[in-house]
Tab-separated table of C-alpha atoms in Angstrom:
chain	number	residue	atom	x	y	z
A	187	THR	CA	95.089	104.367	76.760
A	188	VAL	CA	93.147	105.324	80.100
A	189	PHE	CA	90.302	106.553	78.110
A	190	ASN	CA	89.880	103.277	75.858
A	191	SER	CA	90.503	101.045	78.869
A	192	LEU	CA	88.433	103.171	81.563
A	193	ASN	CA	86.162	106.049	80.664
A	194	HIS	CA	85.315	105.235	76.886
A	195	ASP	CA	81.652	106.119	77.238
A	196	MET	CA	82.504	109.676	79.124
A	197	THR	CA	80.690	112.590	77.773
A	198	LEU	CA	82.286	116.154	76.989
A	199	ALA	CA	80.605	117.516	80.491
A	200	GLU	CA	81.753	114.529	82.484
A	201	PHE	CA	84.787	115.251	81.196
A	202	LYS	CA	85.044	118.759	81.927
A	203	PHE	CA	83.929	118.373	85.552
A	204	ILE	CA	86.734	116.134	86.294
A	205	TRP	CA	88.960	118.569	84.341
A	206	TYR	CA	87.934	121.586	86.284
A	207	MET	CA	88.184	119.463	89.729
A	208	GLU	CA	91.667	118.385	89.006
A	209	TYR	CA	92.577	121.964	87.746
A	210	SER	CA	90.681	123.867	90.937
A	211	HIS	CA	92.915	121.443	92.966
A	212	ARG	CA	96.359	122.640	91.529
A	213	MET	CA	95.857	126.123	91.551
A	214	TRP	CA	94.596	125.835	95.272
A	215	GLY	CA	98.064	124.017	96.362
A	216	ARG	CA	99.885	126.774	93.927
A	217	ALA	CA	97.821	129.540	96.111
A	218	VAL	CA	98.625	127.372	99.474
A	219	GLY	CA	102.423	127.529	98.099
A	220	LEU	CA	102.125	131.407	97.528
A	221	ALA	CA	100.359	131.940	100.658
A	222	TYR	CA	103.640	130.532	102.684
A	223	ILE	CA	106.308	131.523	100.493
A	224	LEU	CA	105.829	135.191	99.709
A	225	PRO	CA	104.710	136.075	103.620
A	226	ALA	CA	107.563	134.059	104.622
A	227	ALA	CA	110.007	136.375	102.273
A	228	TYR	CA	108.657	139.680	103.408
A	229	PHE	CA	108.745	138.750	107.363
A	230	TRP	CA	112.232	137.410	106.479
A	231	HIS	CA	113.097	140.507	105.033
A	232	ARG	CA	111.678	142.766	107.768
A	233	GLY	CA	113.696	141.293	110.393
A	234	TRP	CA	110.867	140.009	112.148
A	235	LEU	CA	111.861	136.268	112.419
A	236	SER	CA	114.008	134.951	115.057
A	237	ARG	CA	116.915	132.423	114.386
A	238	PRO	CA	114.677	129.328	115.299
A	239	LEU	CA	112.138	130.575	113.517
A	240	LYS	CA	113.899	131.012	110.087
A	241	GLY	CA	115.132	127.543	110.282
A	242	ARG	CA	111.248	126.393	111.036
A	243	VAL	CA	110.023	128.483	108.131
A	244	LEU	CA	112.720	127.528	105.564
A	245	ALA	CA	111.844	123.744	106.602
A	246	LEU	CA	107.924	124.222	105.923
A	247	CYS	CA	108.362	125.964	102.908
A	248	GLY	CA	110.771	123.311	101.438
A	249	LEU	CA	107.846	120.960	102.443
A	250	VAL	CA	105.306	122.827	100.574
A	251	CYS	CA	107.586	122.749	97.308
A	252	PHE	CA	108.032	119.042	97.662
A	253	GLN	CA	104.669	118.107	98.596
A	254	GLY	CA	103.712	120.010	95.192
A	255	LEU	CA	106.505	117.625	93.354
A	256	LEU	CA	104.953	114.368	95.237
A	257	GLY	CA	101.672	115.301	93.799
A	258	TRP	CA	102.885	115.626	90.160
A	259	TYR	CA	105.006	112.555	90.635
A	260	MET	CA	101.904	110.494	91.818
A	261	VAL	CA	99.535	111.995	89.298
A	262	LYS	CA	102.064	110.491	86.904
A	263	SER	CA	102.024	107.046	87.839
A	264	GLY	CA	98.460	107.096	86.486
A	265	LEU	CA	99.410	107.806	82.925
A	266	GLU	CA	102.471	105.525	82.605
A	267	GLU	CA	101.982	102.551	80.243
A	268	LYS	CA	101.805	99.378	81.877
A	269	PRO	CA	101.721	96.297	78.908
A	270	ASP	CA	102.077	93.924	81.680
A	271	SER	CA	98.962	94.839	83.535
A	272	TYR	CA	95.549	93.805	83.047
A	273	ASP	CA	94.385	96.373	85.751
A	274	ILE	CA	92.517	99.570	85.109
A	275	PRO	CA	94.711	102.312	85.016
A	276	ARG	CA	94.961	103.763	88.451
A	277	VAL	CA	97.630	106.014	90.371
A	278	SER	CA	100.352	104.174	92.622
A	279	GLN	CA	99.129	103.414	96.033
A	280	TYR	CA	102.550	104.285	97.178
A	281	ARG	CA	102.811	107.395	95.808
A	282	LEU	CA	99.376	108.202	96.588
A	283	ALA	CA	99.808	107.304	100.621
A	284	ALA	CA	103.422	109.498	100.490
A	285	HIS	CA	101.569	112.518	98.972
A	286	LEU	CA	98.998	111.995	102.063
A	287	GLY	CA	101.355	111.514	104.495
A	288	SER	CA	103.563	114.554	103.392
A	289	ALA	CA	100.290	116.488	103.480
A	290	LEU	CA	99.356	115.541	107.144
A	291	VAL	CA	103.365	116.377	108.154
A	292	LEU	CA	102.965	119.636	106.255
A	293	TYR	CA	99.697	120.685	107.810
A	294	SER	CA	100.460	119.351	111.357
A	295	ALA	CA	104.042	121.028	111.517
A	296	SER	CA	101.948	124.228	110.123
A	297	LEU	CA	99.592	124.171	112.812
A	298	TRP	CA	102.226	123.537	115.482
A	299	THR	CA	104.417	126.682	114.367
A	300	ALA	CA	100.917	129.067	114.936
A	301	LEU	CA	100.161	127.598	118.243
A	302	SER	CA	103.331	127.859	119.684
A	303	LEU	CA	103.468	131.519	118.520
A	304	LEU	CA	99.905	132.396	119.261
A	305	LEU	CA	99.835	130.527	122.982
A	306	PRO	CA	102.100	130.254	125.820
A	307	ARG	CA	103.496	126.978	126.764
A	308	HIS	CA	101.903	125.733	130.349
A	309	LYS	CA	104.765	125.394	132.899
A	310	LEU	CA	103.536	121.715	134.361
A	311	PRO	CA	105.419	119.745	137.002
A	312	GLU	CA	106.709	116.779	135.413
A	313	THR	CA	105.106	114.229	137.244
A	314	HIS	CA	105.356	110.538	136.418
A	315	GLN	CA	101.376	110.422	135.213
A	316	LEU	CA	102.051	113.553	133.102
A	317	LEU	CA	105.281	111.795	131.448
A	318	ARG	CA	103.065	109.023	130.672
A	319	LEU	CA	100.109	111.012	129.531
A	320	LYS	CA	102.674	112.900	126.675
A	321	GLN	CA	104.178	109.122	125.744
A	322	TYR	CA	100.748	107.937	125.267
A	323	ALA	CA	99.522	111.230	123.465
A	324	HIS	CA	102.505	110.685	121.114
A	325	GLY	CA	101.560	106.877	120.259
A	326	THR	CA	98.213	107.835	119.792
A	327	THR	CA	99.327	110.227	117.258
A	328	ALA	CA	101.475	107.906	115.535
A	329	LEU	CA	98.536	105.211	115.109
A	330	ILE	CA	96.230	107.904	113.575
A	331	PHE	CA	98.930	108.925	111.428
A	332	LEU	CA	99.352	105.064	110.222
A	333	THR	CA	95.651	104.985	109.967
A	334	ALA	CA	95.448	107.772	107.692
A	335	LEU	CA	97.905	106.461	105.409
A	336	SER	CA	96.171	102.928	105.293
A	337	GLY	CA	93.377	104.825	103.991
A	338	ALA	CA	95.483	106.301	101.383
A	339	PHE	CA	96.114	102.653	100.209
A	340	VAL	CA	92.071	101.861	100.535
A	341	ALA	CA	91.546	104.730	97.942
A	342	GLY	CA	94.194	103.763	95.686
A	343	LEU	CA	93.360	100.367	95.271
A	344	ASP	CA	89.647	101.083	95.273
A	345	ALA	CA	89.765	98.157	98.347
A	346	GLY	CA	86.443	99.766	99.933
A	347	LEU	CA	84.716	98.212	96.904
A	348	VAL	CA	85.818	95.010	98.071
A	349	TYR	CA	83.538	94.315	100.845
A	350	ASN	CA	81.220	96.755	102.029
A	351	SER	CA	79.592	94.827	105.326
A	352	PHE	CA	80.571	95.577	109.173
A	353	PRO	CA	82.118	94.220	111.227
A	354	LYS	CA	82.262	90.876	109.406
A	355	MET	CA	83.601	91.345	105.842
A	356	GLY	CA	81.157	88.938	103.631
A	357	GLU	CA	80.360	86.211	106.005
A	358	ARG	CA	83.596	85.658	107.758
A	359	TRP	CA	85.475	87.909	110.478
A	360	ILE	CA	88.709	87.008	108.385
A	361	PRO	CA	88.290	86.681	104.876
A	362	ASP	CA	89.775	83.565	102.943
A	363	ASP	CA	92.017	85.687	100.215
A	364	LEU	CA	93.880	87.764	103.073
A	365	LEU	CA	97.281	86.147	102.313
A	366	ALA	CA	96.362	85.452	98.667
A	367	PHE	CA	99.572	87.131	97.251
A	368	SER	CA	102.994	85.946	97.577
A	369	PRO	CA	105.484	86.668	99.109
A	370	VAL	CA	103.160	87.433	102.078
A	371	LEU	CA	104.346	90.912	102.688
A	372	ARG	CA	103.148	91.957	99.367
A	373	ASN	CA	99.527	91.669	100.822
A	374	ILE	CA	99.492	94.336	103.254
A	375	PHE	CA	100.568	96.945	100.492
A	376	GLU	CA	98.966	95.361	97.198
A	377	ASN	CA	96.062	93.200	98.254
A	378	PRO	CA	92.837	94.831	98.383
A	379	THR	CA	91.436	92.478	100.872
A	380	THR	CA	94.106	92.992	103.239
A	381	VAL	CA	94.545	96.550	102.685
A	382	GLN	CA	90.594	96.862	103.784
A	383	PHE	CA	91.214	94.492	106.604
A	384	ASP	CA	93.917	96.283	108.078
A	385	HIS	CA	92.330	99.763	107.691
A	386	ARG	CA	89.354	98.469	109.703
A	387	ILE	CA	91.698	97.047	112.566
A	388	LEU	CA	93.628	100.634	112.401
A	389	GLY	CA	90.390	102.155	112.999
A	390	ILE	CA	89.185	100.344	115.766
A	391	ALA	CA	92.535	100.399	117.253
A	392	SER	CA	92.697	104.289	116.926
A	393	ILE	CA	89.280	104.979	118.209
A	394	THR	CA	90.163	102.746	121.397
A	395	ALA	CA	93.347	104.333	121.759
A	396	VAL	CA	91.807	107.961	121.951
A	397	THR	CA	89.051	107.021	124.025
A	398	ALA	CA	91.786	105.591	126.497
A	399	LEU	CA	93.631	108.680	126.362
A	400	TYR	CA	90.686	110.608	127.248
A	401	LEU	CA	89.511	108.386	129.959
A	402	PHE	CA	93.525	108.052	131.541
A	403	SER	CA	93.539	112.323	130.781
A	404	ARG	CA	90.542	112.694	133.419
A	405	LYS	CA	92.706	111.274	136.085
A	406	ILE	CA	95.367	113.949	135.962
A	407	PRO	CA	94.779	117.623	136.833
A	408	LEU	CA	95.417	119.450	133.300
A	409	PRO	CA	94.939	123.129	132.331
A	410	ARG	CA	91.709	124.097	130.619
A	411	ARG	CA	93.181	124.075	127.278
A	412	THR	CA	94.757	120.597	127.235
A	413	ARG	CA	91.184	119.348	128.669
A	414	MET	CA	89.274	120.963	125.776
A	415	ALA	CA	92.033	119.261	123.202
A	416	VAL	CA	91.796	116.060	124.450
A	417	THR	CA	87.780	116.115	124.583
A	418	SER	CA	87.590	117.726	121.234
A	419	LEU	CA	90.194	114.860	119.916
A	420	LEU	CA	87.486	112.206	121.512
A	421	ALA	CA	84.622	114.100	119.711
A	422	VAL	CA	86.432	114.190	116.252
A	423	ALA	CA	87.443	110.771	116.521
A	424	CYS	CA	83.985	109.539	117.065
A	425	MET	CA	82.504	111.881	114.514
A	426	GLN	CA	84.890	110.397	111.991
C-alpha cells in the first residue's frame, strides 16, 4: 500500500538506499544498547558501582531498551492500513515526538551522569542571584526541550513544506488557516500550519531565553567551567 500510494516510481537502487539507511539506524541503535548494557554488567559484577550509581545505571539501561521499543512502535504506525484516511502513509507524529523526546532524555541523563563522575561539583554560596540563575537555566532547558519536540511534529506532518518564507508565513504574520481544525486543541498537534507556526514561536522564544540567560550570567561571579558552558550554549543556539 505504501509503495502504490507514495513511491510507485521508485527504482531498486533508490529502495536499497533507503533500506540500508534504515538498517544502519537500527544496527547503530542496537550497538548503543550493547555499549550501555555490557559494560554496566561488567562493572556491576566487579563491584565498581556504588549503590546510588547502580540505580542510575539500571534506569539508563531501562531507558535504552524503552527507546528501542518506542522506535519499533513508531515505525509500525507508518505501516498500518488506514482505510478512512486520504493522507499519504506516514508515521504518527505523536510517536515520533515520543521517540525523539525519549532520546533527548536518554542523552541528557547519560551526559549528566558522566560529567558528575568526571568533574567535581563546585561549592558555591547559595546567593539569591545564583538561585535565580539556576531556576532560569532550568526553565530555559524546558523551553528548548519543548521546541525540539515541536520539531518532531513538524517533521511528522511535513509541516515545513506548508510555508517557506520567514518571518511572515506567505503574505501574513498569522496565517488564515491557523485554527482550521475542530476542536481548537487539535490544531496544535495535527494542523501543519499551526505546528509550523508554534515551532517558529518556540524557536524564537528559545534563542531569546538563551541570550537572556547569557546576559544575566555575566552579572554573577561564576567558575570558569560554568561560564564556558553558558557561552557555549549561546554559540550553539545561534548556530542552530
